[in-house]
């Protein structure tokens, strides 16, 4: 059942068999949010992709240490390391808040949203401001190793020297030093301090109005954005660890520069496998505030946006994300969300039916039995092939069709064994709740299966009223349920319910 895991390694541009450094253990670092504004939906998609990866690694039996940082010194305005003011300082100045107030507010909001989407928290969530001494230490080490230089209180990484020495600068993003020179912007303020246009700051001297700054051997200043991830991943996972993840937009310059810093500090690669999640689009285009092609998670839930016809529940949206592979762009449209909402409900109802099934105990291994086991094997094989959630979902939906046919009597329990039914029940629980991380919104809204028990009670009372020919009461129950969008179906085994 458990296949060899294959991962598409962005650093090598190909799929590889996953072999952790320490058997049975995985160290995974994912670049976290910069907490200077509300978390946007693209981030939610990215972190949800890594949540599924984290969950599947644990499902495979690995002990995972998952580290996801909080960027709370802010990275700089404009081009990643060349502006003068960081985003958190700017926000704090505009809103007349302490920078740490800005950080706390948006960090709380970020955590709330991760809970709404049912993401598991990482094992360690280090903050950049809590690791300033370690960052200063790494800057010094890189200087000592001859790969960084100081100019007017700022320290720059020497990319040209690194490219000559190690030959890997640009390897992750597929860029060459020549391209980097052509791309660099001549109008940037501190460009003249650099030896070479592709050099990047690892320590920045703070301007007098800059709110967040620390003492260092070079100046009163703050670390370059890329440095924190090198420092915190090294501190909690070691110089070289298993998996480094992030959105594809972080490949350059952020991750490229992380690689450079790691080589600069310890002469080794930071991670053996790089995983990059693709972008979230809306109506086929990149989301962008400036042209109005954007939607906030809250608007998506409430329906308060002109881009959608109604609100969608968090689990419908999470299901929507599962329908596309993490390395493909995901296009958010109203139609796709409606389809996802239906799919999510069909899956949940199929699961409810399946979990309630009891085998009469006289099954044989027939074609149906083989087919069901084949679909289960296929779902796991697809997850183990670079976490292919859409393909795994397709097999699970074929199983939902079997479940509905078993319930409807078109297929017979005589064609499957007791073990196969149990395996199917376990597989649904594993996939839906443990791997895809979905919640049953009908149940979990109230806490723990209470709704199901209450509904069973209500349906019993309704049945009793009908038996007693107490039509007033049975009609009252029917109308009240209808008002709550709850549909009741009467079958030969009694009544069942579903939410419309
Ligand atoms: Zn990072």
GROMACS .gro file of C-alpha atoms and ligand atoms in nm:
model
  501
    1UNK     CA    1   0.000   0.000   0.000
    2UNK     CA    2   0.273   0.247   0.087
    3UNK     CA    3   0.475   0.326  -0.221
    4UNK     CA    4   0.816   0.476  -0.260
    5UNK     CA    5   0.772   0.853  -0.246
    6UNK     CA    6   0.883   1.053  -0.548
    7UNK     CA    7   0.922   1.432  -0.530
    8UNK     CA    8   0.978   1.683  -0.808
    9UNK     CA    9   1.298   1.854  -0.699
   10UNK     CA   10   1.301   2.210  -0.838
   11UNK     CA   11   1.674   2.232  -0.784
   12UNK     CA   12   1.737   1.949  -1.029
   13UNK     CA   13   1.429   2.005  -1.245
   14UNK     CA   14   1.317   1.643  -1.219
   15UNK     CA   15   1.137   1.388  -1.004
   16UNK     CA   16   1.351   1.193  -0.763
   17UNK     CA   17   1.296   0.916  -0.513
   18UNK     CA   18   1.281   1.074  -0.170
   19UNK     CA   19   1.554   0.963   0.068
   20UNK     CA   20   1.570   1.151   0.397
   21UNK     CA   21   1.905   1.225   0.560
   22UNK     CA   22   1.803   1.036   0.875
   23UNK     CA   23   1.591   0.729   0.821
   24UNK     CA   24   1.231   0.777   0.928
   25UNK     CA   25   1.275   1.151   0.989
   26UNK     CA   26   1.212   1.454   0.774
   27UNK     CA   27   1.322   1.813   0.827
   28UNK     CA   28   1.109   2.055   0.626
   29UNK     CA   29   1.139   2.433   0.607
   30UNK     CA   30   0.873   2.645   0.436
   31UNK     CA   31   0.901   3.022   0.395
   32UNK     CA   32   0.624   3.178   0.599
   33UNK     CA   33   0.433   3.504   0.565
   34UNK     CA   34   0.554   3.861   0.597
   35UNK     CA   35   0.312   3.999   0.851
   36UNK     CA   36   0.245   4.353   0.736
   37UNK     CA   37  -0.101   4.302   0.582
   38UNK     CA   38  -0.387   4.050   0.574
   39UNK     CA   39  -0.295   3.710   0.438
   40UNK     CA   40  -0.408   3.678   0.078
   41UNK     CA   41  -0.562   3.381  -0.094
   42UNK     CA   42  -0.249   3.299  -0.295
   43UNK     CA   43  -0.061   3.249   0.035
   44UNK     CA   44  -0.347   3.034   0.163
   45UNK     CA   45  -0.312   2.810  -0.140
   46UNK     CA   46   0.063   2.781  -0.100
   47UNK     CA   47   0.049   2.698   0.272
   48UNK     CA   48  -0.236   2.451   0.211
   49UNK     CA   49  -0.021   2.268  -0.048
   50UNK     CA   50   0.255   2.231   0.209
   51UNK     CA   51   0.001   2.128   0.472
   52UNK     CA   52  -0.100   1.834   0.250
   53UNK     CA   53   0.267   1.747   0.192
   54UNK     CA   54   0.329   1.760   0.568
   55UNK     CA   55   0.023   1.546   0.637
   56UNK     CA   56   0.117   1.288   0.375
   57UNK     CA   57   0.474   1.259   0.504
   58UNK     CA   58   0.331   1.188   0.849
   59UNK     CA   59   0.081   0.945   0.700
   60UNK     CA   60   0.375   0.757   0.547
   61UNK     CA   61   0.512   0.721   0.899
   62UNK     CA   62   0.784   0.986   0.896
   63UNK     CA   63   0.856   1.186   1.205
   64UNK     CA   64   0.851   1.536   1.058
   65UNK     CA   65   0.995   1.854   1.199
   66UNK     CA   66   0.812   2.124   1.008
   67UNK     CA   67   0.953   2.475   1.045
   68UNK     CA   68   0.768   2.772   0.897
   69UNK     CA   69   0.896   3.117   0.982
   70UNK     CA   70   0.731   3.451   1.042
   71UNK     CA   71   0.902   3.739   0.863
   72UNK     CA   72   0.859   4.021   1.111
   73UNK     CA   73   1.142   4.255   1.026
   74UNK     CA   74   0.966   4.300   0.697
   75UNK     CA   75   1.135   4.282   0.371
   76UNK     CA   76   1.206   4.589   0.177
   77UNK     CA   77   0.984   4.792  -0.042
   78UNK     CA   78   1.032   4.755  -0.413
   79UNK     CA   79   1.310   4.531  -0.530
   80UNK     CA   80   1.382   4.275  -0.263
   81UNK     CA   81   1.694   4.413  -0.101
   82UNK     CA   82   1.762   4.750  -0.251
   83UNK     CA   83   1.500   4.986  -0.113
   84UNK     CA   84   1.551   5.179   0.204
   85UNK     CA   85   1.244   5.110   0.412
   86UNK     CA   86   1.094   4.780   0.514
   87UNK     CA   87   0.724   4.712   0.477
   88UNK     CA   88   0.650   4.668   0.846
   89UNK     CA   89   0.824   4.993   0.942
   90UNK     CA   90   0.634   5.176   0.670
   91UNK     CA   91   0.299   5.035   0.779
   92UNK     CA   92   0.376   5.119   1.142
   93UNK     CA   93   0.468   5.476   1.055
   94UNK     CA   94   0.157   5.526   0.842
   95UNK     CA   95  -0.075   5.381   1.106
   96UNK     CA   96   0.118   5.530   1.402
   97UNK     CA   97   0.166   5.193   1.563
   98UNK     CA   98   0.459   5.018   1.722
   99UNK     CA   99   0.611   4.789   1.455
  100UNK     CA  100   0.548   4.495   1.691
  101UNK     CA  101   0.181   4.595   1.709
  102UNK     CA  102   0.158   4.565   1.332
  103UNK     CA  103   0.334   4.230   1.347
  104UNK     CA  104   0.109   4.096   1.623
  105UNK     CA  105  -0.212   4.209   1.454
  106UNK     CA  106  -0.136   4.045   1.120
  107UNK     CA  107   0.027   3.739   1.274
  108UNK     CA  108  -0.293   3.676   1.473
  109UNK     CA  109  -0.496   3.722   1.156
  110UNK     CA  110  -0.270   3.481   0.970
  111UNK     CA  111  -0.305   3.214   1.240
  112UNK     CA  112  -0.684   3.255   1.243
  113UNK     CA  113  -0.701   3.206   0.867
  114UNK     CA  114  -0.479   2.897   0.881
  115UNK     CA  115  -0.724   2.752   1.136
  116UNK     CA  116  -1.022   2.835   0.916
  117UNK     CA  117  -0.859   2.635   0.634
  118UNK     CA  118  -0.774   2.358   0.885
  119UNK     CA  119  -0.396   2.375   0.842
  120UNK     CA  120  -0.189   2.197   1.103
  121UNK     CA  121   0.047   2.435   1.281
  122UNK     CA  122   0.418   2.385   1.212
  123UNK     CA  123   0.634   2.231   1.486
  124UNK     CA  124   0.844   2.547   1.511
  125UNK     CA  125   0.739   2.892   1.394
  126UNK     CA  126   1.050   3.106   1.444
  127UNK     CA  127   1.043   3.481   1.402
  128UNK     CA  128   1.316   3.679   1.232
  129UNK     CA  129   1.331   3.938   1.512
  130UNK     CA  130   1.401   3.659   1.761
  131UNK     CA  131   1.714   3.556   1.570
  132UNK     CA  132   1.909   3.878   1.517
  133UNK     CA  133   2.230   3.765   1.697
  134UNK     CA  134   2.238   3.446   1.487
  135UNK     CA  135   2.192   3.653   1.171
  136UNK     CA  136   2.476   3.886   1.266
  137UNK     CA  137   2.689   3.578   1.328
  138UNK     CA  138   2.614   3.438   0.983
  139UNK     CA  139   2.698   3.771   0.815
  140UNK     CA  140   3.033   3.763   0.995
  141UNK     CA  141   3.097   3.403   0.887
  142UNK     CA  142   3.025   3.486   0.523
  143UNK     CA  143   3.260   3.788   0.545
  144UNK     CA  144   3.526   3.567   0.705
  145UNK     CA  145   3.484   3.316   0.423
  146UNK     CA  146   3.552   3.593   0.173
  147UNK     CA  147   3.209   3.599   0.013
  148UNK     CA  148   3.074   3.926   0.152
  149UNK     CA  149   3.205   4.282   0.188
  150UNK     CA  150   3.106   4.591   0.386
  151UNK     CA  151   3.031   4.931   0.227
  152UNK     CA  152   2.917   5.231   0.431
  153UNK     CA  153   2.774   5.016   0.710
  154UNK     CA  154   2.589   4.773   0.482
  155UNK     CA  155   2.715   4.425   0.394
  156UNK     CA  156   2.672   4.270   0.049
  157UNK     CA  157   2.705   3.915  -0.071
  158UNK     CA  158   2.966   3.883  -0.345
  159UNK     CA  159   2.777   3.692  -0.614
  160UNK     CA  160   3.050   3.708  -0.877
  161UNK     CA  161   3.307   3.555  -0.646
  162UNK     CA  162   3.055   3.292  -0.537
  163UNK     CA  163   2.975   3.208  -0.899
  164UNK     CA  164   3.346   3.167  -0.976
  165UNK     CA  165   3.412   2.962  -0.663
  166UNK     CA  166   3.108   2.730  -0.642
  167UNK     CA  167   2.950   2.775  -0.983
  168UNK     CA  168   2.595   2.741  -0.855
  169UNK     CA  169   2.464   3.098  -0.839
  170UNK     CA  170   2.152   3.103  -1.058
  171UNK     CA  171   2.114   2.725  -1.062
  172UNK     CA  172   1.785   2.712  -0.872
  173UNK     CA  173   1.613   2.981  -1.077
  174UNK     CA  174   1.793   2.895  -1.399
  175UNK     CA  175   1.943   3.243  -1.433
  176UNK     CA  176   2.293   3.329  -1.536
  177UNK     CA  177   2.503   3.606  -1.393
  178UNK     CA  178   2.493   3.784  -1.732
  179UNK     CA  179   2.111   3.784  -1.726
  180UNK     CA  180   2.116   3.910  -1.371
  181UNK     CA  181   2.331   4.204  -1.473
  182UNK     CA  182   2.097   4.287  -1.759
  183UNK     CA  183   1.797   4.264  -1.527
  184UNK     CA  184   1.937   4.472  -1.247
  185UNK     CA  185   1.795   4.816  -1.224
  186UNK     CA  186   2.037   5.102  -1.259
  187UNK     CA  187   1.806   5.345  -1.084
  188UNK     CA  188   1.820   5.175  -0.746
  189UNK     CA  189   1.950   5.397  -0.472
  190UNK     CA  190   2.225   5.189  -0.321
  191UNK     CA  191   2.327   5.018  -0.641
  192UNK     CA  192   2.651   5.216  -0.639
  193UNK     CA  193   2.758   5.057  -0.311
  194UNK     CA  194   2.765   4.715  -0.473
  195UNK     CA  195   3.068   4.570  -0.649
  196UNK     CA  196   2.841   4.398  -0.895
  197UNK     CA  197   2.471   4.462  -0.974
  198UNK     CA  198   2.365   4.109  -0.881
  199UNK     CA  199   2.519   4.134  -0.532
  200UNK     CA  200   2.256   4.150  -0.259
  201UNK     CA  201   2.245   4.297   0.090
  202UNK     CA  202   2.276   4.069   0.392
  203UNK     CA  203   2.301   4.357   0.640
  204UNK     CA  204   2.152   4.701   0.577
  205UNK     CA  205   2.242   5.023   0.753
  206UNK     CA  206   1.920   5.178   0.881
  207UNK     CA  207   1.819   5.525   0.772
  208UNK     CA  208   1.748   5.759   1.070
  209UNK     CA  209   1.368   5.729   1.026
  210UNK     CA  210   1.380   5.350   1.015
  211UNK     CA  211   1.193   5.209   1.316
  212UNK     CA  212   1.341   4.860   1.349
  213UNK     CA  213   1.718   4.842   1.388
  214UNK     CA  214   1.982   4.658   1.588
  215UNK     CA  215   2.349   4.704   1.687
  216UNK     CA  216   2.599   4.520   1.472
  217UNK     CA  217   2.973   4.538   1.403
  218UNK     CA  218   2.895   4.727   1.077
  219UNK     CA  219   2.617   4.969   1.163
  220UNK     CA  220   2.292   5.028   1.346
  221UNK     CA  221   2.081   4.835   1.099
  222UNK     CA  222   1.879   4.530   1.013
  223UNK     CA  223   1.933   4.201   0.829
  224UNK     CA  224   1.858   4.148   0.461
  225UNK     CA  225   1.538   3.954   0.409
  226UNK     CA  226   1.694   3.639   0.262
  227UNK     CA  227   1.923   3.590   0.559
  228UNK     CA  228   1.661   3.497   0.818
  229UNK     CA  229   1.558   3.178   0.637
  230UNK     CA  230   1.917   3.059   0.602
  231UNK     CA  231   1.977   3.126   0.970
  232UNK     CA  232   1.657   2.978   1.111
  233UNK     CA  233   1.657   2.668   0.888
  234UNK     CA  234   2.019   2.600   0.990
  235UNK     CA  235   1.941   2.655   1.357
  236UNK     CA  236   1.641   2.421   1.373
  237UNK     CA  237   1.710   2.168   1.096
  238UNK     CA  238   2.087   2.169   1.047
  239UNK     CA  239   2.317   2.304   0.773
  240UNK     CA  240   2.170   2.064   0.518
  241UNK     CA  241   1.818   1.934   0.569
  242UNK     CA  242   1.563   1.740   0.364
  243UNK     CA  243   1.296   1.965   0.213
  244UNK     CA  244   1.280   2.340   0.151
  245UNK     CA  245   0.950   2.474   0.022
  246UNK     CA  246   0.782   2.794  -0.082
  247UNK     CA  247   0.584   2.959  -0.358
  248UNK     CA  248   0.736   2.964  -0.705
  249UNK     CA  249   0.757   3.345  -0.679
  250UNK     CA  250   1.020   3.296  -0.407
  251UNK     CA  251   1.259   3.103  -0.633
  252UNK     CA  252   1.433   3.423  -0.730
  253UNK     CA  253   1.579   3.613  -0.565
  254UNK     CA  254   1.482   3.476  -0.223
  255UNK     CA  255   1.568   3.106  -0.252
  256UNK     CA  256   1.856   3.159  -0.491
  257UNK     CA  257   2.011   3.389  -0.233
  258UNK     CA  258   1.940   3.144   0.048
  259UNK     CA  259   2.140   2.884  -0.141
  260UNK     CA  260   2.422   3.134  -0.190
  261UNK     CA  261   2.425   3.227   0.180
  262UNK     CA  262   2.436   2.864   0.290
  263UNK     CA  263   2.733   2.795   0.064
  264UNK     CA  264   2.886   3.119   0.184
  265UNK     CA  265   2.849   3.020   0.550
  266UNK     CA  266   2.907   2.646   0.556
  267UNK     CA  267   3.009   2.551   0.204
  268UNK     CA  268   2.708   2.327   0.162
  269UNK     CA  269   2.362   2.322   0.007
  270UNK     CA  270   2.079   2.410   0.247
  271UNK     CA  271   1.830   2.145   0.132
  272UNK     CA  272   1.837   1.823  -0.067
  273UNK     CA  273   1.488   1.873  -0.217
  274UNK     CA  274   1.332   2.204  -0.317
  275UNK     CA  275   0.954   2.208  -0.361
  276UNK     CA  276   0.783   2.506  -0.524
  277UNK     CA  277   0.407   2.554  -0.528
  278UNK     CA  278   0.252   2.732  -0.824
  279UNK     CA  279   0.043   3.048  -0.834
  280UNK     CA  280  -0.326   3.107  -0.777
  281UNK     CA  281  -0.493   3.290  -1.066
  282UNK     CA  282  -0.839   3.441  -1.086
  283UNK     CA  283  -1.041   3.424  -1.409
  284UNK     CA  284  -0.726   3.320  -1.592
  285UNK     CA  285  -0.519   3.616  -1.483
  286UNK     CA  286  -0.269   3.690  -1.212
  287UNK     CA  287  -0.438   3.832  -0.902
  288UNK     CA  288  -0.360   4.198  -0.868
  289UNK     CA  289  -0.493   4.469  -0.641
  290UNK     CA  290  -0.419   4.746  -0.887
  291UNK     CA  291  -0.653   4.618  -1.160
  292UNK     CA  292  -0.921   4.485  -0.921
  293UNK     CA  293  -0.863   4.121  -1.014
  294UNK     CA  294  -0.836   4.010  -0.653
  295UNK     CA  295  -1.045   3.859  -0.375
  296UNK     CA  296  -0.977   3.828  -0.001
  297UNK     CA  297  -1.052   3.500   0.181
  298UNK     CA  298  -1.325   3.670   0.388
  299UNK     CA  299  -1.497   3.795   0.071
  300UNK     CA  300  -1.484   3.445  -0.070
  301UNK     CA  301  -1.660   3.305   0.239
  302UNK     CA  302  -1.922   3.581   0.262
  303UNK     CA  303  -1.987   3.621  -0.110
  304UNK     CA  304  -1.903   3.990  -0.075
  305UNK     CA  305  -1.723   4.030  -0.406
  306UNK     CA  306  -1.838   4.103  -0.759
  307UNK     CA  307  -1.621   3.816  -0.884
  308UNK     CA  308  -1.845   3.548  -0.730
  309UNK     CA  309  -2.219   3.483  -0.726
  310UNK     CA  310  -2.233   3.362  -0.365
  311UNK     CA  311  -2.020   3.270  -0.065
  312UNK     CA  312  -1.824   2.945  -0.043
  313UNK     CA  313  -1.738   2.759   0.275
  314UNK     CA  314  -1.372   2.719   0.374
  315UNK     CA  315  -1.385   2.343   0.313
  316UNK     CA  316  -1.534   2.388  -0.034
  317UNK     CA  317  -1.238   2.616  -0.107
  318UNK     CA  318  -0.990   2.369   0.042
  319UNK     CA  319  -1.146   2.094  -0.169
  320UNK     CA  320  -1.114   2.325  -0.471
  321UNK     CA  321  -0.739   2.351  -0.400
  322UNK     CA  322  -0.705   1.970  -0.383
  323UNK     CA  323  -0.847   1.943  -0.735
  324UNK     CA  324  -0.531   2.088  -0.887
  325UNK     CA  325  -0.173   1.965  -0.848
  326UNK     CA  326   0.043   2.196  -0.640
  327UNK     CA  327   0.286   2.252  -0.930
  328UNK     CA  328   0.011   2.373  -1.165
  329UNK     CA  329  -0.148   2.714  -1.159
  330UNK     CA  330  -0.492   2.708  -1.000
  331UNK     CA  331  -0.755   2.924  -1.168
  332UNK     CA  332  -1.022   3.053  -0.935
  333UNK     CA  333  -1.355   3.114  -1.110
  334UNK     CA  334  -1.711   3.121  -0.983
  335UNK     CA  335  -1.798   2.816  -1.195
  336UNK     CA  336  -1.503   2.616  -1.066
  337UNK     CA  337  -1.598   2.701  -0.707
  338UNK     CA  338  -1.957   2.590  -0.763
  339UNK     CA  339  -1.834   2.261  -0.904
  340UNK     CA  340  -1.596   2.220  -0.610
  341UNK     CA  341  -1.874   2.287  -0.361
  342UNK     CA  342  -2.081   2.009  -0.521
  343UNK     CA  343  -1.782   1.777  -0.531
  344UNK     CA  344  -1.705   1.841  -0.165
  345UNK     CA  345  -2.063   1.758  -0.063
  346UNK     CA  346  -2.072   1.449  -0.281
  347UNK     CA  347  -1.753   1.329  -0.116
  348UNK     CA  348  -1.881   1.396   0.234
  349UNK     CA  349  -2.215   1.228   0.168
  350UNK     CA  350  -2.042   0.929   0.009
  351UNK     CA  351  -1.823   0.900   0.315
  352UNK     CA  352  -2.120   0.923   0.551
  353UNK     CA  353  -2.292   0.641   0.361
  354UNK     CA  354  -1.977   0.429   0.354
  355UNK     CA  355  -1.899   0.468   0.723
  356UNK     CA  356  -2.255   0.360   0.807
  357UNK     CA  357  -2.232   0.041   0.599
  358UNK     CA  358  -2.219  -0.300   0.759
  359UNK     CA  359  -2.118  -0.601   0.557
  360UNK     CA  360  -2.370  -0.887   0.585
  361UNK     CA  361  -2.068  -1.118   0.606
  362UNK     CA  362  -2.094  -1.336   0.298
  363UNK     CA  363  -1.866  -1.162   0.050
  364UNK     CA  364  -1.643  -1.316  -0.214
  365UNK     CA  365  -1.340  -1.191  -0.399
  366UNK     CA  366  -1.492  -1.103  -0.735
  367UNK     CA  367  -1.417  -0.844  -1.003
  368UNK     CA  368  -1.570  -0.567  -0.795
  369UNK     CA  369  -1.348  -0.656  -0.500
  370UNK     CA  370  -1.039  -0.638  -0.721
  371UNK     CA  371  -1.155  -0.314  -0.876
  372UNK     CA  372  -1.206  -0.145  -0.539
  373UNK     CA  373  -0.867  -0.256  -0.410
  374UNK     CA  374  -0.710  -0.141  -0.736
  375UNK     CA  375  -0.862   0.207  -0.695
  376UNK     CA  376  -0.738   0.231  -0.336
  377UNK     CA  377  -0.386   0.129  -0.444
  378UNK     CA  378  -0.400   0.381  -0.727
  379UNK     CA  379  -0.500   0.666  -0.494
  380UNK     CA  380  -0.196   0.600  -0.274
  381UNK     CA  381   0.033   0.552  -0.575
  382UNK     CA  382  -0.076   0.895  -0.705
  383UNK     CA  383  -0.015   1.064  -0.371
  384UNK     CA  384   0.330   0.906  -0.362
  385UNK     CA  385   0.397   1.038  -0.711
  386UNK     CA  386   0.479   1.397  -0.616
  387UNK     CA  387   0.165   1.444  -0.404
  388UNK     CA  388  -0.080   1.424  -0.693
  389UNK     CA  389  -0.401   1.519  -0.514
  390UNK     CA  390  -0.623   1.558  -0.826
  391UNK     CA  391  -0.541   1.209  -0.950
  392UNK     CA  392  -0.592   1.057  -0.605
  393UNK     CA  393  -0.924   1.239  -0.580
  394UNK     CA  394  -1.034   1.088  -0.912
  395UNK     CA  395  -0.988   0.736  -0.772
  396UNK     CA  396  -1.168   0.830  -0.451
  397UNK     CA  397  -1.462   0.957  -0.657
  398UNK     CA  398  -1.477   0.632  -0.851
  399UNK     CA  399  -1.505   0.467  -0.511
  400UNK     CA  400  -1.787   0.705  -0.414
  401UNK     CA  401  -1.976   0.580  -0.721
  402UNK     CA  402  -1.926   0.222  -0.598
  403UNK     CA  403  -2.050   0.319  -0.253
  404UNK     CA  404  -2.365   0.477  -0.399
  405UNK     CA  405  -2.425   0.165  -0.612
  406UNK     CA  406  -2.377  -0.063  -0.311
  407UNK     CA  407  -2.627   0.150  -0.123
  408UNK     CA  408  -2.872   0.156  -0.414
  409UNK     CA  409  -2.850  -0.217  -0.468
  410UNK     CA  410  -2.700  -0.202  -0.822
  411UNK     CA  411  -2.389  -0.361  -0.672
  412UNK     CA  412  -2.396  -0.634  -0.412
  413UNK     CA  413  -2.200  -0.682  -0.090
  414UNK     CA  414  -2.170  -1.045  -0.201
  415UNK     CA  415  -1.905  -0.928  -0.452
  416UNK     CA  416  -1.668  -0.779  -0.192
  417UNK     CA  417  -1.513  -0.915   0.124
  418UNK     CA  418  -1.557  -0.776   0.474
  419UNK     CA  419  -1.189  -0.674   0.469
  420UNK     CA  420  -1.233  -0.477   0.147
  421UNK     CA  421  -1.526  -0.282   0.289
  422UNK     CA  422  -1.322  -0.207   0.599
  423UNK     CA  423  -1.021  -0.107   0.390
  424UNK     CA  424  -1.239   0.129   0.189
  425UNK     CA  425  -1.378   0.282   0.510
  426UNK     CA  426  -1.026   0.332   0.648
  427UNK     CA  427  -0.902   0.475   0.316
  428UNK     CA  428  -1.179   0.737   0.311
  429UNK     CA  429  -1.101   0.843   0.666
  430UNK     CA  430  -0.729   0.862   0.585
  431UNK     CA  431  -0.767   1.054   0.263
  432UNK     CA  432  -1.049   1.293   0.345
  433UNK     CA  433  -0.953   1.391   0.698
  434UNK     CA  434  -0.587   1.301   0.754
  435UNK     CA  435  -0.431   1.365   0.411
  436UNK     CA  436  -0.653   1.619   0.234
  437UNK     CA  437  -0.720   1.780   0.573
  438UNK     CA  438  -1.090   1.839   0.505
  439UNK     CA  439  -1.345   1.875   0.782
  440UNK     CA  440  -1.707   1.766   0.767
  441UNK     CA  441  -1.860   2.111   0.801
  442UNK     CA  442  -2.201   1.965   0.894
  443UNK     CA  443  -2.048   1.801   1.197
  444UNK     CA  444  -1.745   1.998   1.291
  445UNK     CA  445  -1.923   2.330   1.306
  446UNK     CA  446  -2.073   2.212   1.634
  447UNK     CA  447  -1.767   2.038   1.763
  448UNK     CA  448  -1.799   1.660   1.747
  449UNK     CA  449  -2.065   1.455   1.576
  450UNK     CA  450  -2.336   1.609   1.791
  451UNK     CA  451  -2.528   1.721   1.484
  452UNK     CA  452  -2.555   1.365   1.353
  453UNK     CA  453  -2.695   1.244   1.685
  454UNK     CA  454  -2.938   1.535   1.708
  455UNK     CA  455  -3.056   1.473   1.353
  456UNK     CA  456  -3.112   1.105   1.426
  457UNK     CA  457  -3.326   1.210   1.723
  458UNK     CA  458  -3.526   1.462   1.516
  459UNK     CA  459  -3.589   1.205   1.242
  460UNK     CA  460  -3.703   0.950   1.504
  461UNK     CA  461  -3.950   1.203   1.645
  462UNK     CA  462  -4.073   1.278   1.295
  463UNK     CA  463  -4.121   0.906   1.228
  464UNK     CA  464  -4.306   0.863   1.554
  465UNK     CA  465  -4.537   1.155   1.468
  466UNK     CA  466  -4.610   0.998   1.128
  467UNK     CA  467  -4.680   0.659   1.285
  468UNK     CA  468  -4.917   0.835   1.527
  469UNK     CA  469  -5.074   1.018   1.231
  470UNK     CA  470  -4.984   1.341   1.411
  471UNK     CA  471  -4.951   1.535   1.084
  472UNK     CA  472  -4.927   1.874   1.256
  473UNK     CA  473  -4.601   1.776   1.429
  474UNK     CA  474  -4.449   1.591   1.133
  475UNK     CA  475  -4.522   1.886   0.902
  476UNK     CA  476  -4.373   2.128   1.153
  477UNK     CA  477  -4.051   1.925   1.169
  478UNK     CA  478  -4.037   1.897   0.789
  479UNK     CA  479  -4.086   2.273   0.741
  480UNK     CA  480  -3.832   2.364   1.006
  481UNK     CA  481  -3.570   2.137   0.847
  482UNK     CA  482  -3.650   2.278   0.505
  483UNK     CA  483  -3.592   2.629   0.636
  484UNK     CA  484  -3.244   2.515   0.744
  485UNK     CA  485  -3.183   2.374   0.391
  486UNK     CA  486  -3.188   2.020   0.527
  487UNK     CA  487  -3.334   1.767   0.291
  488UNK     CA  488  -3.491   1.447   0.428
  489UNK     CA  489  -3.523   1.137   0.211
  490UNK     CA  490  -3.743   0.847   0.312
  491UNK     CA  491  -3.606   0.507   0.218
  492UNK     CA  492  -3.685   0.150   0.310
  493UNK     CA  493  -3.422   0.157   0.590
  494UNK     CA  494  -3.568   0.477   0.733
  495UNK     CA  495  -3.504   0.843   0.664
  496UNK     CA  496  -3.166   0.999   0.574
  497UNK     CA  497  -3.077   1.363   0.564
  498UNK     CA  498  -2.841   1.592   0.376
  499UNK     CA  499  -2.771   1.960   0.360
  500UNK     CA  500  -2.870   2.125   0.032
  501LIG    ZN1  501   1.237   3.224   0.316
   0.00000   0.00000   0.00000
